[in-house]
PDB file of C-alpha atoms in Angstrom:
ATOM      1  CA  MET A1110      18.089  11.748   4.185  1.00  0.00           C
ATOM      2  CA  ILE A1111      14.423  10.911   4.855  1.00  0.00           C
ATOM      3  CA  LEU A1112      11.691  13.357   3.835  1.00  0.00           C
ATOM      4  CA  PRO A1113       9.051  14.281   6.418  1.00  0.00           C
ATOM      5  CA  GLY A1114       5.536  13.227   5.410  1.00  0.00           C
ATOM      6  CA  LYS A1115       4.346  16.805   4.928  1.00  0.00           C
ATOM      7  CA  THR A1116       7.216  17.428   2.492  1.00  0.00           C
ATOM      8  CA  ALA A1117       6.269  14.371   0.404  1.00  0.00           C
ATOM      9  CA  ILE A1118       2.770  15.829   0.068  1.00  0.00           C
ATOM     10  CA  SER A1119       3.871  19.397  -0.689  1.00  0.00           C
ATOM     11  CA  ARG A1120       6.241  18.126  -3.405  1.00  0.00           C
ATOM     12  CA  GLY A1121       3.450  16.080  -5.018  1.00  0.00           C
ATOM     13  CA  ILE A1122       5.268  12.783  -4.459  1.00  0.00           C
ATOM     14  CA  ILE A1123       2.265  11.061  -2.894  1.00  0.00           C
ATOM     15  CA  LEU A1124      -1.311  11.680  -4.013  1.00  0.00           C
ATOM     16  CA  ASN A1125      -4.912  10.704  -3.173  1.00  0.00           C
ATOM     17  CA  LEU A1126      -4.619  10.681   0.599  1.00  0.00           C
ATOM     18  CA  THR A1127      -7.848   9.747   2.370  1.00  0.00           C
ATOM     19  CA  ASN A1128      -7.236  11.978   5.413  1.00  0.00           C
ATOM     20  CA  PRO A1129      -3.892  13.851   5.415  1.00  0.00           C
ATOM     21  CA  THR A1130      -4.329  14.931   9.045  1.00  0.00           C
ATOM     22  CA  LEU A1131      -4.286  11.286  10.153  1.00  0.00           C
ATOM     23  CA  GLN A1132      -1.847  10.008   7.538  1.00  0.00           C
ATOM     24  CA  ILE A1133       1.047  12.479   7.788  1.00  0.00           C
ATOM     25  CA  GLN A1134       3.791  11.068  10.013  1.00  0.00           C
ATOM     26  CA  PRO A1135       7.155  12.581  10.985  1.00  0.00           C
ATOM     27  CA  CYS A1136       9.047  10.107   8.764  1.00  0.00           C
ATOM     28  CA  GLY A1137       6.522   9.367   6.028  1.00  0.00           C
ATOM     29  CA  ILE A1138       2.889   8.796   5.125  1.00  0.00           C
ATOM     30  CA  ASP A1139       0.483   6.120   6.352  1.00  0.00           C
ATOM     31  CA  LEU A1140      -1.056   4.141   3.484  1.00  0.00           C
ATOM     32  CA  SER A1141      -4.777   3.343   3.600  1.00  0.00           C
ATOM     33  CA  LEU A1142      -6.491   0.175   2.415  1.00  0.00           C
ATOM     34  CA  ARG A1143      -8.499   0.384  -0.800  1.00  0.00           C
ATOM     35  CA  LYS A1144      -8.843  -3.213  -2.048  1.00  0.00           C
ATOM     36  CA  ILE A1145      -7.879  -6.745  -1.034  1.00  0.00           C
ATOM     37  CA  PHE A1146      -7.236  -9.581  -3.483  1.00  0.00           C
ATOM     38  CA  SER A1147      -6.564 -13.312  -3.320  1.00  0.00           C
ATOM     39  CA  TRP A1148      -4.744 -15.228  -6.040  1.00  0.00           C
ATOM     40  CA  THR A1149      -6.498 -17.757  -8.271  1.00  0.00           C
ATOM     41  CA  SER A1150      -3.566 -18.958 -10.410  1.00  0.00           C
ATOM     42  CA  ALA A1151       0.195 -19.275 -10.483  1.00  0.00           C
ATOM     43  CA  GLY A1152       2.392 -16.560 -11.962  1.00  0.00           C
ATOM     44  CA  THR A1153       5.640 -16.828 -13.923  1.00  0.00           C
ATOM     45  CA  VAL A1154       8.822 -14.764 -13.469  1.00  0.00           C
ATOM     46  CA  ASP A1155      12.010 -15.099 -15.516  1.00  0.00           C
ATOM     47  CA  PHE A1156      15.143 -13.028 -16.130  1.00  0.00           C
ATOM     48  CA  SER A1157      14.205 -11.165 -19.329  1.00  0.00           C
ATOM     49  CA  ASN A1158      10.416 -11.043 -18.834  1.00  0.00           C
ATOM     50  CA  GLN A1159      10.045 -13.097 -22.025  1.00  0.00           C
ATOM     51  CA  PHE A1160       7.898 -15.625 -20.137  1.00  0.00           C
ATOM     52  CA  ARG A1161       6.380 -13.293 -17.541  1.00  0.00           C
ATOM     53  CA  ALA A1162       2.774 -14.051 -16.727  1.00  0.00           C
ATOM     54  CA  GLY A1163       0.906 -12.332 -13.935  1.00  0.00           C
ATOM     55  CA  SER A1164      -1.182 -14.345 -11.510  1.00  0.00           C
ATOM     56  CA  ARG A1165      -4.925 -14.025 -11.837  1.00  0.00           C
ATOM     57  CA  LYS A1166      -6.618 -12.658  -8.756  1.00  0.00           C
ATOM     58  CA  GLU A1167     -10.070 -11.946  -7.400  1.00  0.00           C
ATOM     59  CA  GLN A1168     -11.135  -9.004  -5.297  1.00  0.00           C
ATOM     60  CA  LEU A1169     -12.467  -9.777  -1.833  1.00  0.00           C
ATOM     61  CA  GLU A1170     -15.432  -7.706  -0.719  1.00  0.00           C
ATOM     62  CA  PHE A1171     -15.856  -5.824   2.535  1.00  0.00           C
ATOM     63  CA  THR A1172     -19.048  -7.350   3.915  1.00  0.00           C
ATOM     64  CA  GLY A1173     -19.294  -6.690   7.642  1.00  0.00           C
ATOM     65  CA  THR A1174     -20.505  -3.382   9.039  1.00  0.00           C
ATOM     66  CA  ARG A1175     -19.866  -1.727  12.357  1.00  0.00           C
ATOM     67  CA  THR A1176     -20.583   1.616  13.959  1.00  0.00           C
ATOM     68  CA  SER A1177     -17.779   3.117  16.034  1.00  0.00           C
ATOM     69  CA  SER A1178     -18.146   2.341  19.741  1.00  0.00           C
ATOM     70  CA  THR A1179     -16.959   5.863  20.585  1.00  0.00           C
ATOM     71  CA  SER A1180     -19.416   7.772  18.417  1.00  0.00           C
ATOM     72  CA  SER A1181     -23.126   8.443  18.355  1.00  0.00           C
ATOM     73  CA  SER A1182     -25.694   6.132  16.801  1.00  0.00           C
ATOM     74  CA  SER A1183     -25.911   8.513  13.839  1.00  0.00           C
ATOM     75  CA  SER A1184     -22.270   7.829  12.898  1.00  0.00           C
ATOM     76  CA  PRO A1185     -21.791   6.157   9.533  1.00  0.00           C
ATOM     77  CA  LYS A1186     -21.174   2.436   9.535  1.00  0.00           C
ATOM     78  CA  THR A1187     -17.901   1.178   8.115  1.00  0.00           C
ATOM     79  CA  LYS A1188     -17.464  -1.960   6.061  1.00  0.00           C
ATOM     80  CA  SER A1189     -15.020  -4.621   7.198  1.00  0.00           C
ATOM     81  CA  ILE A1190     -13.659  -8.018   6.229  1.00  0.00           C
ATOM     82  CA  HIS A1191     -12.370 -10.936   8.291  1.00  0.00           C
ATOM     83  CA  LEU A1192      -9.225 -12.396   6.720  1.00  0.00           C
ATOM     84  CA  SER A1193      -8.201 -15.922   7.676  1.00  0.00           C
ATOM     85  CA  ALA A1194      -4.538 -16.818   8.075  1.00  0.00           C
ATOM     86  CA  GLY A1195      -2.954 -16.670   4.622  1.00  0.00           C
ATOM     87  CA  ASN A1196      -1.513 -14.337   1.995  1.00  0.00           C
ATOM     88  CA  TYR A1197      -3.276 -11.467   0.253  1.00  0.00           C
ATOM     89  CA  MET A1198      -2.496  -8.629  -2.141  1.00  0.00           C
ATOM     90  CA  VAL A1199      -3.568  -5.197  -0.928  1.00  0.00           C
ATOM     91  CA  GLU A1200      -3.993  -2.030  -2.942  1.00  0.00           C
ATOM     92  CA  PHE A1201      -3.766   1.352  -1.266  1.00  0.00           C
ATOM     93  CA  HIS A1202      -5.757   4.498  -2.035  1.00  0.00           C
ATOM     94  CA  GLU A1203      -2.555   6.494  -2.433  1.00  0.00           C
ATOM     95  CA  GLU A1204      -0.551   6.791  -5.652  1.00  0.00           C
ATOM     96  CA  VAL A1205       2.999   8.037  -6.114  1.00  0.00           C
ATOM     97  CA  ASN A1206       4.852  10.261  -8.548  1.00  0.00           C
ATOM     98  CA  MET A1207       8.482   9.534  -7.664  1.00  0.00           C
ATOM     99  CA  PRO A1208      10.993  12.247  -8.645  1.00  0.00           C
ATOM    100  CA  LEU A1209      14.319  11.178 -10.098  1.00  0.00           C
ATOM    101  CA  ASP A1210      16.134  11.922  -6.824  1.00  0.00           C
ATOM    102  CA  ILE A1211      13.732  10.092  -4.468  1.00  0.00           C
ATOM    103  CA  MET A1212      13.039   6.411  -3.773  1.00  0.00           C
ATOM    104  CA  GLY A1213      10.395   4.950  -1.491  1.00  0.00           C
ATOM    105  CA  GLN A1214      10.101   2.038   0.921  1.00  0.00           C
ATOM    106  CA  ILE A1215       7.014   0.608   2.591  1.00  0.00           C
ATOM    107  CA  PHE A1216       7.015  -0.650   6.172  1.00  0.00           C
ATOM    108  CA  VAL A1217       4.295  -2.419   8.165  1.00  0.00           C
ATOM    109  CA  ARG A1218       2.633  -0.316  10.883  1.00  0.00           C
ATOM    110  CA  SER A1219       3.232  -1.678  14.370  1.00  0.00           C
ATOM    111  CA  SER A1220      -0.509  -1.942  15.047  1.00  0.00           C
ATOM    112  CA  LEU A1221      -0.731  -4.507  12.225  1.00  0.00           C
ATOM    113  CA  TRP A1222       2.164  -6.759  13.293  1.00  0.00           C
ATOM    114  CA  ARG A1223       0.919  -6.653  16.892  1.00  0.00           C
ATOM    115  CA  MET A1224      -2.244  -8.363  15.574  1.00  0.00           C
ATOM    116  CA  GLY A1225      -0.211 -11.042  13.813  1.00  0.00           C
ATOM    117  CA  ALA A1226       0.092  -9.719  10.267  1.00  0.00           C
ATOM    118  CA  LEU A1227       2.991  -8.477   8.139  1.00  0.00           C
ATOM    119  CA  LEU A1228       3.101  -6.336   5.023  1.00  0.00           C
ATOM    120  CA  SER A1229       5.892  -6.404   2.433  1.00  0.00           C
ATOM    121  CA  ALA A1230       6.381  -4.426  -0.754  1.00  0.00           C
ATOM    122  CA  GLY A1231       9.104  -3.699  -3.267  1.00  0.00           C
ATOM    123  CA  VAL A1232      11.121  -0.531  -3.593  1.00  0.00           C
ATOM    124  CA  MET A1233       9.398   2.391  -5.305  1.00  0.00           C
ATOM    125  CA  ASP A1234      12.041   3.336  -7.844  1.00  0.00           C
ATOM    126  CA  SER A1235      12.862   6.881  -8.850  1.00  0.00           C
ATOM    127  CA  GLY A1236      10.670   7.845 -11.802  1.00  0.00           C
ATOM    128  CA  TYR A1237       7.846   5.422 -10.949  1.00  0.00           C
ATOM    129  CA  GLN A1238       4.335   6.825 -11.228  1.00  0.00           C
ATOM    130  CA  GLY A1239       1.227   4.919 -10.303  1.00  0.00           C
ATOM    131  CA  ALA A1240      -0.535   2.599  -7.904  1.00  0.00           C
ATOM    132  CA  VAL A1241       0.902   1.358  -4.622  1.00  0.00           C
ATOM    133  CA  GLY A1242       0.293  -2.064  -3.109  1.00  0.00           C
ATOM    134  CA  GLY A1243       1.848  -4.824  -1.081  1.00  0.00           C
ATOM    135  CA  LEU A1244       1.740  -8.405   0.141  1.00  0.00           C
ATOM    136  CA  LEU A1245      -0.270  -8.870   3.339  1.00  0.00           C
ATOM    137  CA  GLN A1246       0.614 -12.002   5.309  1.00  0.00           C
ATOM    138  CA  VAL A1247      -1.887 -12.885   8.032  1.00  0.00           C
ATOM    139  CA  LEU A1248      -0.044 -15.126  10.494  1.00  0.00           C
ATOM    140  CA  ASN A1249      -2.530 -14.949  13.361  1.00  0.00           C
ATOM    141  CA  PRO A1250      -4.287 -18.369  13.386  1.00  0.00           C
ATOM    142  CA  HIS A1251      -7.547 -16.583  14.268  1.00  0.00           C
ATOM    143  CA  GLY A1252      -7.190 -14.129  11.384  1.00  0.00           C
ATOM    144  CA  ILE A1253      -7.682 -10.355  11.508  1.00  0.00           C
ATOM    145  CA  VAL A1254     -10.502  -7.932  10.780  1.00  0.00           C
ATOM    146  CA  LEU A1255      -9.738  -4.977   8.524  1.00  0.00           C
ATOM    147  CA  HIS A1256     -11.997  -2.008   7.917  1.00  0.00           C
ATOM    148  CA  GLU A1257     -12.142  -0.026   4.696  1.00  0.00           C
ATOM    149  CA  HIS A1258      -9.465   2.671   4.649  1.00  0.00           C
ATOM    150  CA  ALA A1259      -7.488   1.023   7.491  1.00  0.00           C
ATOM    151  CA  ARG A1260      -3.948   2.381   7.763  1.00  0.00           C
ATOM    152  CA  LEU A1261      -1.760  -0.692   7.218  1.00  0.00           C
ATOM    153  CA  ALA A1262       1.669   0.611   6.250  1.00  0.00           C
ATOM    154  CA  GLN A1263       3.905   3.654   6.258  1.00  0.00           C
ATOM    155  CA  MET A1264       5.753   4.807   3.155  1.00  0.00           C
ATOM    156  CA  VAL A1265       9.125   6.426   3.751  1.00  0.00           C
ATOM    157  CA  PHE A1266      10.841   8.586   1.114  1.00  0.00           C
ATOM    158  CA  HIS A1267      14.642   8.662   0.832  1.00  0.00           C
ATOM    159  CA  VAL A1268      16.605  11.368  -0.982  1.00  0.00           C
ATOM    160  CA  MET A1269      19.223   9.761  -3.225  1.00  0.00           C
ATOM    161  CA  ALA A1270      22.803  11.008  -3.526  1.00  0.00           C
ATOM    162  CA  GLU A1271      22.095  12.060  -7.125  1.00  0.00           C
ATOM    163  CA  LYS A1272      19.295  11.980  -9.682  1.00  0.00           C
ATOM    164  CA  VAL A1273      19.029   8.832 -11.745  1.00  0.00           C
ATOM    165  CA  GLU A1274      19.755   9.144 -15.441  1.00  0.00           C
ATOM    166  CA  GLY A1275      17.492   8.144 -18.286  1.00  0.00           C
ATOM    167  CA  GLY A1276      14.129   8.937 -16.746  1.00  0.00           C
ATOM    168  CA  GLY A1277      14.118   6.365 -13.941  1.00  0.00           C
ATOM    169  CA  TYR A1278      11.750   3.416 -13.731  1.00  0.00           C
ATOM    170  CA  SER A1279      10.388   2.282 -17.106  1.00  0.00           C
ATOM    171  CA  GLY A1280       8.919  -1.133 -16.331  1.00  0.00           C
ATOM    172  CA  VAL A1281       5.575  -2.711 -17.123  1.00  0.00           C
ATOM    173  CA  TYR A1282       3.868  -1.221 -14.041  1.00  0.00           C
ATOM    174  CA  GLN A1283       4.665   2.399 -14.952  1.00  0.00           C
ATOM    175  CA  GLY A1284       1.482   4.471 -14.845  1.00  0.00           C
ATOM    176  CA  ALA A1285      -0.611   1.690 -13.281  1.00  0.00           C
ATOM    177  CA  LYS A1286      -3.986   2.911 -11.986  1.00  0.00           C
ATOM    178  CA  GLY A1287      -4.545  -0.218  -9.918  1.00  0.00           C
ATOM    179  CA  LEU A1288      -3.065  -3.598  -9.139  1.00  0.00           C
TER     180      LEU A1288
END
């Protein structure tokens, strides 16, 4: 069973929404862009995490500004960034507090893939609490322009057949306040 977006909010599963009116969807919650990173080193993954080493990354800054074409000249300007074709890590404003009987999945919004970009992310395990992010792949050879707070993905919450035992997720990213 999939939880409606409004239910995920009322149960406290997803937090820190930028604009709930725009973000609540029938089958989930739209996730809004907070930060964009590029990688500056290789990472290491192994079976037991004995040799795990995270990749270093640098935050990319929103530098362009634009006033909405549909609003008055007194409307606030929004910051934007042009991303060339390539791979990026994105961090969303929203955080999750996954109950032991819920798991989450993140899907790209159709407006993003229609521009030539994809977004992938891992499963949000039951019991996970913390930051939400994903891998943004810009395939459009001309790149894309993203504005601060752009809605890039939708998170869908699935009710599991039973609660997980032992407290759920207990990995290194538990409680993360950022990527």
